[in-house]
Short mmCIF file of C-alpha atoms in Angstrom, two decimals:
data_model
loop_
_atom_site.label_atom_id
_atom_site.label_comp_id
_atom_site.label_asym_id
_atom_site.label_seq_id
_atom_site.Cartn_x
_atom_site.Cartn_y
_atom_site.Cartn_z
CA MET A 1 -6.52 -0.34 15.19
CA ALA A 2 -3.63 0.90 13.07
CA ARG A 3 -3.33 0.62 9.29
CA ARG A 4 -0.94 -2.31 9.49
CA CYS A 5 -0.92 -5.86 8.11
CA GLU A 6 -1.11 -8.37 10.95
CA ILE A 7 0.98 -10.93 9.00
CA CYS A 8 3.92 -9.02 7.50
CA GLY A 9 3.67 -5.72 9.40
CA LYS A 10 3.38 -3.52 6.31
CA GLY A 11 2.09 -0.06 7.26
CA THR A 12 1.86 3.52 6.06
CA VAL A 13 4.98 5.24 4.73
CA ALA A 14 5.51 8.99 4.29
CA GLY A 15 6.95 10.40 1.09
CA ASN A 16 6.84 13.34 -1.28
CA SER A 17 4.53 14.27 -4.14
CA VAL A 18 6.71 15.71 -6.92
CA PRO A 19 4.83 17.62 -9.67
CA ARG A 20 6.65 17.76 -13.02
CA LYS A 21 5.87 20.25 -15.78
CA GLY A 22 6.99 20.31 -19.38
CA GLN A 23 7.72 17.79 -22.06
CA ALA A 24 10.79 15.56 -21.76
CA LYS A 25 13.73 16.24 -24.07
CA LYS A 26 13.54 12.76 -25.55
CA HIS A 27 9.96 13.54 -26.64
CA GLY A 28 10.88 16.82 -28.36
CA GLY A 29 10.50 19.25 -25.47
CA VAL A 30 12.90 21.54 -23.62
CA GLY A 31 13.03 19.31 -20.53
CA GLN A 32 11.01 18.77 -17.39
CA HIS A 33 10.89 21.23 -14.51
CA ILE A 34 10.14 20.11 -10.95
CA GLY A 35 7.70 22.12 -8.84
CA VAL A 36 7.37 22.40 -5.07
CA THR A 37 7.28 19.03 -3.32
CA THR A 38 4.52 18.35 -0.79
CA LYS A 39 4.24 15.55 1.74
CA ARG A 40 1.98 12.59 1.05
CA VAL A 41 1.23 9.17 2.54
CA PHE A 42 1.57 5.78 0.86
CA ARG A 43 -1.04 3.47 2.38
CA PRO A 44 -1.03 -0.34 2.16
CA ASN A 45 -3.86 -2.17 0.38
CA LEU A 46 -5.52 -3.79 3.40
CA VAL A 47 -8.56 -6.05 3.48
CA THR A 48 -10.50 -7.35 6.48
CA ILE A 49 -11.05 -11.10 6.34
CA LYS A 50 -12.22 -13.87 8.65
CA THR A 51 -9.68 -16.63 9.24
CA LEU A 52 -8.80 -19.31 11.76
CA VAL A 53 -6.26 -18.18 14.37
CA ASN A 54 -5.25 -20.92 16.84
CA GLY A 55 -8.37 -22.90 15.89
CA ALA A 56 -10.80 -20.04 16.53
CA PRO A 57 -12.40 -17.79 13.88
CA ARG A 58 -11.12 -14.23 14.04
CA THR A 59 -11.33 -11.10 11.88
CA ILE A 60 -7.94 -9.64 10.95
CA LYS A 61 -6.58 -6.96 8.61
CA ILE A 62 -4.04 -8.23 6.10
CA CYS A 63 -2.49 -6.78 2.95
CA THR A 64 -3.60 -8.20 -0.37
CA ARG A 65 -0.10 -9.46 -1.11
CA CYS A 66 -0.22 -11.78 1.92
CA LEU A 67 -3.71 -12.95 0.92
CA ARG A 68 -2.66 -13.62 -2.68
CA SER A 69 0.55 -15.45 -1.73
CA GLY A 70 -1.39 -17.90 0.46
CA LYS A 71 0.02 -16.91 3.87
CA VAL A 72 -3.57 -16.82 5.18
CA GLU A 73 -6.57 -18.96 4.28
CA LYS A 74 -9.95 -17.26 4.13
CA LEU A 75 -12.69 -18.77 6.27
CA VAL A 76 -15.67 -19.57 4.04
#
């Protein structure tokens, strides 16, 4: 099963890791210098919970934002 929220569809997103060296000018330095960018992956914060889906208990993966906002009720 993919790393994807079953409620909102949030999944992994690719991006860059940008290393910065040096002290910023506003903090008394000579300015920041950017190094070589490398690829990285931003992963969603998923949790596996039991909930009722169409009246039957089922285990699903949802992001913590959907859980916190009350889109899904946990089965106790």
